[in-house]
Coordinates of C-alpha atoms in Angstrom, one line a residue:
Chain A
M659 CA -1.9 36.1 15.2
N660 CA -4.7 34.4 13.5
L661 CA -3.4 32.0 10.9
L662 CA -6.8 31.4 9.5
E663 CA -9.9 33.5 9.5
M664 CA -13.2 32.3 8.0
N665 CA -15.8 34.9 8.1
H666 CA -19.5 34.3 7.4
I667 CA -18.9 31.3 5.2
K668 CA -21.9 29.9 3.3
K669 CA -21.9 26.9 1.0
H670 CA -24.8 25.1 -0.6
F671 CA -25.0 22.2 -3.0
D672 CA -28.1 22.9 -5.2
D673 CA -30.9 23.4 -2.7
L674 CA -29.0 21.9 0.2
E675 CA -27.5 24.4 2.6
V676 CA -24.4 22.7 3.9
I677 CA -22.6 25.6 5.6
K678 CA -24.9 28.3 7.1
D679 CA -22.9 31.4 7.9
I680 CA -20.0 30.0 9.9
S681 CA -17.2 32.1 11.2
L682 CA -14.1 30.8 12.9
S683 CA -10.5 31.6 13.4
V684 CA -7.4 29.6 14.2
R685 CA -4.5 31.1 16.2
E686 CA -0.9 30.2 15.7
G687 CA 0.1 27.0 17.5
E688 CA -3.5 26.1 18.2
I689 CA -5.0 22.6 17.7
L690 CA -8.6 22.8 16.7
S691 CA -10.8 19.7 16.3
I692 CA -14.0 19.8 14.4
I693 CA -16.5 17.0 15.4
G694 CA -20.1 16.3 14.6
P695 CA -22.4 13.8 12.9
S696 CA -22.0 12.8 9.3
G697 CA -23.6 15.4 7.0
S698 CA -23.1 18.2 9.5
G699 CA -20.8 20.0 7.1
K700 CA -17.5 19.6 8.8
S701 CA -15.6 18.1 5.9
T702 CA -17.2 20.6 3.5
L703 CA -16.0 23.4 5.8
L704 CA -12.5 22.0 5.6
R705 CA -12.8 21.7 1.8
C706 CA -13.9 25.4 1.7
A707 CA -11.0 26.5 3.8
T708 CA -8.6 24.6 1.5
M709 CA -10.3 26.0 -1.6
L710 CA -11.3 22.5 -2.9
E711 CA -14.8 23.9 -2.8
T712 CA -15.9 27.4 -3.9
I713 CA -17.7 29.2 -1.2
D714 CA -21.1 30.9 -1.9
G715 CA -20.6 33.7 0.7
G716 CA -18.1 35.1 3.1
E717 CA -14.3 35.5 3.1
I718 CA -11.3 33.5 3.9
R719 CA -8.0 34.9 5.1
Y720 CA -4.6 33.3 5.8
L721 CA -2.2 35.3 7.9
N722 CA -4.4 38.3 7.2
D723 CA -3.8 37.7 3.5
R724 CA -7.1 37.6 1.6
A725 CA -7.5 34.2 -0.1
V726 CA -11.1 34.0 -1.1
Y727 CA -13.7 36.8 -1.2
M728 CA -16.9 37.6 -2.9
G729 CA -16.6 39.5 -6.2
E730 CA -19.0 42.1 -7.4
N731 CA -21.0 39.6 -9.4
G732 CA -21.7 37.7 -6.1
R733 CA -19.4 34.9 -6.9
A734 CA -16.3 33.9 -5.0
V735 CA -13.0 35.1 -6.4
M736 CA -10.4 32.4 -6.0
P737 CA -6.7 33.3 -6.1
K738 CA -4.9 32.9 -9.4
G739 CA -1.2 32.8 -10.6
A740 CA 1.3 34.1 -8.1
D741 CA -1.5 34.8 -5.5
A742 CA -2.5 31.2 -5.7
K743 CA 1.0 30.0 -5.2
R744 CA 1.5 32.2 -2.2
I745 CA -1.8 31.3 -0.6
Y746 CA -1.5 27.5 -1.2
S747 CA 1.9 27.7 0.5
Y748 CA 0.2 28.7 3.8
F749 CA -1.5 25.4 4.4
G750 CA -1.3 21.6 3.9
L751 CA -4.1 19.0 3.8
V752 CA -4.1 15.4 4.8
F753 CA -6.9 13.5 3.0
Q754 CA -9.1 10.7 4.3
N755 CA -7.9 8.4 1.5
F756 CA -4.3 9.7 1.4
N757 CA -4.2 10.6 -2.3
L758 CA -0.5 9.8 -2.6
F759 CA 0.9 9.8 -6.1
P760 CA 1.2 6.1 -6.9
H761 CA 3.8 6.5 -9.7
Y762 CA 6.2 8.2 -7.3
S763 CA 8.3 6.5 -4.6
V764 CA 7.7 7.5 -1.0
L765 CA 10.6 9.9 -1.0
K766 CA 9.6 11.5 -4.3
N767 CA 6.0 11.9 -3.0
V768 CA 7.5 14.0 -0.2
M769 CA 10.1 15.8 -2.2
D770 CA 8.4 16.7 -5.4
A771 CA 6.3 19.7 -4.4
P772 CA 9.2 21.4 -2.4
L773 CA 11.4 20.8 -5.4
H774 CA 9.1 21.7 -8.3
V775 CA 6.6 24.1 -6.7
Q776 CA 8.7 25.9 -4.2
K777 CA 11.9 25.4 -6.3
R778 CA 14.0 24.8 -3.3
D779 CA 17.5 23.4 -3.2
K780 CA 17.5 19.6 -3.8
A781 CA 20.0 18.6 -1.2
E782 CA 18.2 20.6 1.5
V783 CA 14.8 19.3 0.4
K784 CA 16.1 15.7 0.5
K785 CA 17.6 16.1 4.0
E786 CA 14.3 17.6 5.3
A787 CA 12.2 14.9 3.6
M788 CA 14.3 12.2 5.2
E789 CA 13.9 13.9 8.6
W790 CA 10.1 14.0 8.2
L791 CA 10.0 10.3 7.1
D792 CA 12.2 9.5 10.1
K793 CA 9.7 11.3 12.4
M794 CA 6.9 9.3 10.8
G795 CA 8.9 6.0 11.4
L796 CA 9.2 5.5 7.7
A797 CA 12.9 6.1 7.0
D798 CA 13.3 2.6 5.7
K799 CA 10.4 3.0 3.2
A800 CA 11.8 5.9 1.3
D801 CA 12.3 3.9 -1.9
A802 CA 9.0 1.9 -1.6
Y803 CA 6.0 2.7 -3.7
P804 CA 2.6 3.5 -2.1
Y805 CA 1.0 0.2 -3.2
Q806 CA 3.6 -1.6 -1.1
L807 CA 2.6 0.1 2.1
S808 CA -0.2 -0.4 4.6
G809 CA -3.0 2.2 4.9
G810 CA -1.4 3.6 8.1
Q811 CA 2.0 3.9 6.4
C812 CA 0.4 5.6 3.4
Q813 CA -1.3 8.1 5.7
R814 CA 2.0 8.8 7.5
V815 CA 3.7 9.4 4.1
A816 CA 0.8 11.8 3.3
I817 CA 1.5 13.7 6.5
A818 CA 5.2 13.9 5.7
R819 CA 4.3 15.1 2.2
A820 CA 2.1 17.8 3.6
L821 CA 4.7 18.9 6.1
A822 CA 7.6 19.0 3.6
S823 CA 6.2 22.1 2.1
N824 CA 6.5 23.8 5.5
P825 CA 2.8 24.9 5.8
K826 CA 1.8 27.3 8.5
I827 CA -1.3 25.3 9.2
L828 CA -2.1 21.7 8.6
F829 CA -5.6 20.4 7.9
F830 CA -6.7 16.8 8.5
D831 CA -9.9 15.6 6.8
E832 CA -10.9 12.5 8.8
P833 CA -7.3 11.1 8.6
T834 CA -8.2 7.7 10.2
S835 CA -11.6 7.0 8.7
A836 CA -10.2 4.7 6.0
L837 CA -8.1 2.7 8.6
D838 CA -8.7 -0.2 10.9
P839 CA -8.4 0.4 14.7
E840 CA -4.8 -0.8 14.8
L841 CA -3.6 1.5 12.0
T842 CA -5.7 4.3 13.4
G843 CA -3.7 4.1 16.5
E844 CA -0.4 4.5 14.7
V845 CA -1.6 7.5 12.7
L846 CA -3.1 9.2 15.8
K847 CA 0.2 8.7 17.6
V848 CA 2.0 10.5 14.8
I849 CA -0.4 13.4 14.8
K850 CA 0.0 13.7 18.6
S851 CA 3.8 13.9 18.0
L852 CA 3.2 16.9 15.7
A853 CA 1.3 18.6 18.6
D854 CA 4.6 18.5 20.5
L855 CA 6.3 20.3 17.7
H856 CA 3.7 23.1 18.0
I857 CA 2.3 22.7 14.5
T858 CA -1.0 24.5 14.0
M859 CA -3.6 21.9 13.1
V860 CA -7.3 21.8 12.2
I861 CA -8.6 18.2 12.5
V862 CA -11.9 16.9 11.3
T863 CA -12.3 13.6 13.1
H864 CA -14.7 11.0 14.5
E865 CA -12.1 9.9 17.1
M866 CA -13.6 11.5 20.2
Q867 CA -11.0 10.5 22.8
F868 CA -8.3 11.7 20.4
A869 CA -10.0 15.0 19.9
K870 CA -10.5 15.4 23.6
D871 CA -6.8 14.6 24.4
I872 CA -5.1 16.6 21.7
S873 CA -7.2 19.7 21.1
D874 CA -6.9 23.2 22.6
R875 CA -10.4 23.9 21.2
V876 CA -13.2 21.8 19.9
I877 CA -16.0 22.8 17.6
F878 CA -19.1 20.7 17.4
M879 CA -21.0 21.1 14.2
D880 CA -24.6 20.2 13.5
K881 CA -26.7 20.9 10.4
G882 CA -24.3 23.4 8.9
V883 CA -23.8 25.6 12.0
I884 CA -21.4 25.6 15.0
A885 CA -23.5 24.2 17.8
Q886 CA -20.9 24.2 20.5
E887 CA -17.4 25.6 20.7
G888 CA -14.9 25.7 23.5
T889 CA -12.2 23.8 25.4
P890 CA -12.5 20.0 25.2
E891 CA -13.6 19.8 28.8
A892 CA -16.4 22.4 28.2
V893 CA -17.6 20.9 25.0
F894 CA -17.5 17.2 26.0
S895 CA -19.4 18.0 29.2
S896 CA -21.8 20.4 27.7
D897 CA -25.6 20.4 28.3
N898 CA -26.4 20.9 24.6
A899 CA -29.0 18.3 23.8
R900 CA -27.8 17.6 20.3
M901 CA -24.2 17.3 21.6
K902 CA -25.3 14.9 24.4
E903 CA -27.2 12.8 21.9
F904 CA -24.1 12.7 19.6
L905 CA -21.7 11.9 22.4
G906 CA -24.1 9.5 24.2
R907 CA -22.4 6.4 22.9
F908 CA -19.0 7.9 23.5
N909 CA -19.6 8.9 27.1
Q910 CA -21.1 5.5 28.0
N911 CA -17.8 3.8 27.1
Chain B
M1178 CA 10.7 -12.8 -61.5
D1179 CA 12.5 -14.9 -59.0
F1180 CA 11.8 -15.1 -55.3
T1181 CA 14.7 -13.0 -54.1
K1182 CA 13.6 -10.2 -56.5
I1183 CA 10.1 -10.3 -55.1
L1184 CA 11.5 -10.3 -51.5
E1185 CA 13.7 -7.4 -52.4
M1186 CA 10.9 -5.3 -53.9
L1187 CA 8.5 -6.0 -51.1
A1188 CA 11.2 -5.2 -48.5
G1189 CA 11.5 -1.8 -50.2
G1190 CA 7.7 -1.5 -49.9
M1191 CA 7.8 -2.5 -46.3
L1192 CA 10.1 0.5 -45.6
K1193 CA 7.4 2.8 -47.1
S1194 CA 4.7 1.0 -45.0
M1195 CA 6.9 1.6 -41.9
G1196 CA 7.2 5.3 -42.9
I1197 CA 3.4 5.6 -43.0
F1198 CA 3.2 3.8 -39.6
I1199 CA 5.8 5.9 -37.8
L1200 CA 4.7 9.3 -39.2
T1201 CA 1.1 8.5 -38.4
L1202 CA 2.0 7.7 -34.8
V1203 CA 4.2 10.8 -34.5
F1204 CA 1.3 13.1 -35.6
S1205 CA -1.8 11.3 -34.3
L1206 CA -0.6 10.6 -30.7
P1207 CA -0.1 14.3 -29.8
L1208 CA -3.1 15.4 -32.0
G1209 CA -5.3 12.8 -30.3
L1210 CA -4.4 14.3 -26.9
I1211 CA -5.4 17.8 -28.1
I1212 CA -8.6 16.4 -29.6
S1213 CA -9.4 14.7 -26.3
F1214 CA -9.1 18.1 -24.5
G1215 CA -11.6 19.5 -27.0
R1216 CA -13.9 16.6 -26.4
M1217 CA -13.8 17.2 -22.7
S1218 CA -13.9 21.0 -23.0
K1219 CA -16.4 22.8 -20.8
N1220 CA -17.2 24.9 -23.8
K1221 CA -20.3 23.2 -25.2
I1222 CA -19.7 24.4 -28.7
V1223 CA -16.1 23.1 -28.8
S1224 CA -17.0 19.7 -27.3
F1225 CA -19.9 19.3 -29.7
I1226 CA -17.8 20.1 -32.8
V1227 CA -15.1 17.7 -31.6
K1228 CA -17.7 15.0 -30.9
I1229 CA -18.9 15.3 -34.5
Y1230 CA -15.4 15.1 -35.8
I1231 CA -14.7 11.9 -33.9
S1232 CA -18.0 10.5 -34.9
V1233 CA -17.4 11.1 -38.6
M1234 CA -13.8 9.9 -38.4
R1235 CA -14.8 6.7 -36.7
G1236 CA -18.1 6.3 -38.6
T1237 CA -16.7 6.3 -42.2
P1238 CA -14.2 4.0 -43.9
L1239 CA -10.5 5.1 -43.7
M1240 CA -10.2 4.2 -47.4
L1241 CA -12.9 6.7 -48.2
Q1242 CA -11.2 9.3 -46.1
L1243 CA -8.0 8.7 -48.0
L1244 CA -9.8 9.3 -51.3
V1245 CA -11.4 12.5 -50.0
V1246 CA -8.1 13.9 -48.7
F1247 CA -6.2 13.0 -51.8
F1248 CA -8.8 14.0 -54.5
G1249 CA -10.6 16.7 -52.5
P1250 CA -8.2 19.5 -53.2
F1251 CA -8.4 18.8 -56.9
Y1252 CA -12.2 18.8 -57.1
L1253 CA -12.6 21.7 -54.8
W1254 CA -9.9 24.1 -56.0
E1255 CA -8.4 22.3 -59.0
A1256 CA -5.3 22.1 -56.9
N1257 CA -2.3 20.2 -58.1
I1258 CA -2.4 16.8 -56.4
G1259 CA 0.7 15.4 -58.1
G1260 CA 4.2 15.0 -56.9
P1261 CA 4.7 14.6 -53.1
Y1262 CA 1.1 15.3 -52.3
R1263 CA 0.2 11.6 -52.6
F1264 CA 2.4 10.8 -49.6
I1265 CA 1.3 13.9 -47.7
A1266 CA -2.4 12.8 -48.3
V1267 CA -1.7 9.4 -46.9
I1268 CA -0.1 10.8 -43.7
L1269 CA -2.8 13.5 -43.4
A1270 CA -5.7 11.0 -43.7
F1271 CA -4.1 8.4 -41.4
A1272 CA -3.1 11.0 -38.7
L1273 CA -6.6 12.6 -38.7
N1274 CA -8.3 9.2 -38.5
Y1275 CA -6.1 7.7 -35.8
A1276 CA -6.1 10.9 -33.8
A1277 CA -9.9 10.4 -33.4
Y1278 CA -9.5 6.9 -32.0
F1279 CA -6.6 8.0 -29.8
A1280 CA -8.6 10.9 -28.5
E1281 CA -11.3 8.6 -27.2
I1282 CA -8.6 6.4 -25.6
Y1283 CA -7.0 9.3 -23.9
R1284 CA -10.4 10.5 -22.7
S1285 CA -11.2 7.1 -21.2
G1286 CA -7.9 7.2 -19.3
I1287 CA -8.2 10.8 -18.2
E1288 CA -11.8 10.4 -17.0
S1289 CA -10.9 7.3 -15.0
M1290 CA -8.4 9.2 -12.9
P1291 CA -9.7 9.7 -9.3
S1292 CA -10.4 13.4 -8.5
G1293 CA -8.2 13.0 -5.3
Q1294 CA -5.1 13.1 -7.5
Y1295 CA -6.1 16.5 -8.9
E1296 CA -7.0 17.7 -5.4
A1297 CA -3.7 16.6 -3.8
A1298 CA -1.8 18.3 -6.6
Q1299 CA -3.8 21.5 -6.2
I1300 CA -3.3 21.6 -2.4
L1301 CA 0.5 21.1 -2.9
G1302 CA 0.5 24.1 -5.2
Y1303 CA 1.2 22.4 -8.6
S1304 CA 0.1 24.5 -11.6
R1305 CA -2.5 23.1 -13.9
A1306 CA 0.2 22.1 -16.4
Q1307 CA 2.4 20.5 -13.8
T1308 CA -0.6 18.6 -12.5
F1309 CA -1.4 17.2 -15.9
F1310 CA 2.1 16.4 -17.2
K1311 CA 3.6 15.2 -13.9
I1312 CA 0.8 13.6 -12.0
I1313 CA -2.1 12.8 -14.4
L1314 CA -0.6 11.9 -17.8
P1315 CA 2.0 9.3 -16.6
Q1316 CA -0.8 7.4 -14.8
V1317 CA -3.1 7.8 -17.8
I1318 CA -0.4 6.3 -20.1
K1319 CA -0.2 3.2 -18.0
R1320 CA -3.9 2.8 -17.9
I1321 CA -4.4 3.2 -21.7
L1322 CA -1.4 1.3 -22.9
P1323 CA -3.3 -2.0 -23.7
A1324 CA -5.9 0.0 -25.7
V1325 CA -3.2 1.9 -27.6
T1326 CA -1.5 -1.4 -28.4
N1327 CA -4.7 -2.6 -30.1
E1328 CA -4.8 0.6 -32.2
V1329 CA -1.1 0.4 -33.1
I1330 CA -1.5 -3.2 -34.3
T1331 CA -4.5 -2.2 -36.4
L1332 CA -2.5 0.6 -37.8
V1333 CA 0.2 -1.7 -39.1
K1334 CA -2.4 -3.6 -41.2
D1335 CA -4.2 -0.4 -42.1
T1336 CA -1.1 1.0 -43.9
S1337 CA -2.1 -1.3 -46.7
L1338 CA -5.2 0.9 -47.4
A1339 CA -2.8 3.4 -49.0
F1340 CA -3.2 1.2 -52.1
A1341 CA -6.5 3.0 -52.6
I1342 CA -4.7 6.1 -53.9
A1343 CA -1.9 4.1 -55.5
Y1344 CA 0.8 4.9 -53.0
T1345 CA 3.3 2.2 -53.5
E1346 CA 3.7 0.8 -50.0
M1347 CA 4.1 -3.0 -49.6
F1348 CA 0.6 -4.1 -50.3
T1349 CA 0.3 -2.0 -53.5
L1350 CA 3.5 -3.6 -54.7
A1351 CA 2.4 -7.1 -53.8
K1352 CA -0.8 -6.6 -55.8
Q1353 CA 1.1 -5.2 -58.8
I1354 CA 3.7 -8.1 -58.8
A1355 CA 1.0 -10.7 -58.3
A1356 CA -1.0 -9.4 -61.2
K1357 CA 2.0 -9.0 -63.5
E1358 CA 3.6 -12.4 -62.7
T1359 CA 0.3 -14.3 -62.1
T1360 CA 1.7 -15.6 -58.8
F1361 CA 0.4 -15.9 -55.3
V1362 CA 3.8 -15.7 -53.7
P1363 CA 3.9 -11.9 -53.1
F1364 CA 0.8 -12.1 -51.0
I1365 CA 2.4 -14.8 -48.8
V1366 CA 5.6 -12.8 -48.5
A1367 CA 3.6 -9.6 -47.6
A1368 CA 1.6 -11.6 -45.0
V1369 CA 4.8 -12.7 -43.4
F1370 CA 6.2 -9.2 -43.4
Y1371 CA 3.1 -7.8 -41.8
Y1372 CA 3.0 -10.5 -39.2
I1373 CA 6.7 -10.1 -38.2
F1374 CA 6.2 -6.3 -38.0
N1375 CA 3.2 -6.8 -35.7
L1376 CA 5.1 -9.3 -33.6
L1377 CA 7.7 -6.7 -33.1
V1378 CA 5.1 -4.1 -32.2
A1379 CA 3.6 -6.5 -29.7
V1380 CA 6.9 -7.3 -28.1
I1381 CA 7.8 -3.6 -27.8
M1382 CA 4.4 -2.7 -26.3
E1383 CA 4.6 -5.6 -23.8
H1384 CA 8.0 -4.4 -22.8
A1385 CA 6.6 -0.9 -22.2
E1386 CA 3.8 -2.3 -20.1
K1387 CA 6.3 -4.3 -18.0
K1388 CA 8.4 -1.2 -17.5
L1389 CA 5.3 0.7 -16.2
N1390 CA 4.5 -2.2 -13.8
Y1391 CA 6.8 -0.8 -11.1
Y1392 CA 3.8 0.7 -9.5
Q1393 CA 0.1 -0.1 -9.2

């Protein structure tokens, strides 16, 4: 089953067309990486999928449940009330700059949404939260506050927070771009460990080797369109001129 | 009149000053939040009206506002402004005035919040009310506490403006005693009372700031 379907998505900022009629789908258990130069629209595409941006055309479905569509006035209709609650429960997002809640402890960051949005049982939520923190190697940081953690630790808390709501699909928006190489390594390792748990992931990244290693499928975006799409092997060895230019530096290494 | 008598009378006045102080905060702090919402409203008409309100409240003397609120109903509708209305007018004028200042303080705090906090809450499925009261407001309070302390200290001293409509709080009493007994002593005593009150306010606010220092 397709967990996510984006059909003919368009998005512009004023006169600038950022997404030009893009369609893509993500199957259950699939790991999809989106790569491409800065300004190619990959982060915007992710922000459209997660409804942080309002699309100007097209339709978004999660588990065949219509999330965003175009109304009769030509404007996107975003989900409201109970619909919104259901649709937001399908996915999680890990931000480039973590966006942890600084006034909450690590454990409360992870537990708060399952408790107060999903209204789940506290003992069960706490047990699961501690398990996720343990998987992230952060069990001993449960009572710490975000300002006491390194960037890599913050990002791992953010991943645990996203997973605690049991999303069907997890998005990553350049999860290591705010981190130095050492911290990048520890976060990438954690994301790889999620692949072993068969969690469906869509990852916007500049880490080429990582994308190549982890992905089932890679999308190369350029100037608001999908320029290349396929298995990592196919995309990374493609003859597409723009792709070659973009990967030039990477392939030399 | 001996010193203890002066002290006793002014202590009674001090209680009334504290009454103004506490009730003004009780009403103006929530009202200020509501006004700040109006000020930040996407509805241009609402935000414009609120902007004018804040501008007038901050641009004219509180003493004049007190007189308008107290005497206004009489001149406009020949309403009875006797009895308890004098006190009501004091609280009304103070709350309306301070809410304007607090509204701008709230706005500065709310607008300084990074959009990522709203986005993270939205993705996690928090409702708008949950996002504001659980995620945004607690952080805003920490950010605006120093500015609020400033206003609160000013309010302690501003309570003396109630003398303008002859509400017998401490300063009005001090003036009356000083005139009747031709002595300077009541002013000194009043000054000490105000100072101690503000010292207390400063200590409490400092404590609150320290309590919120558990995160950054």
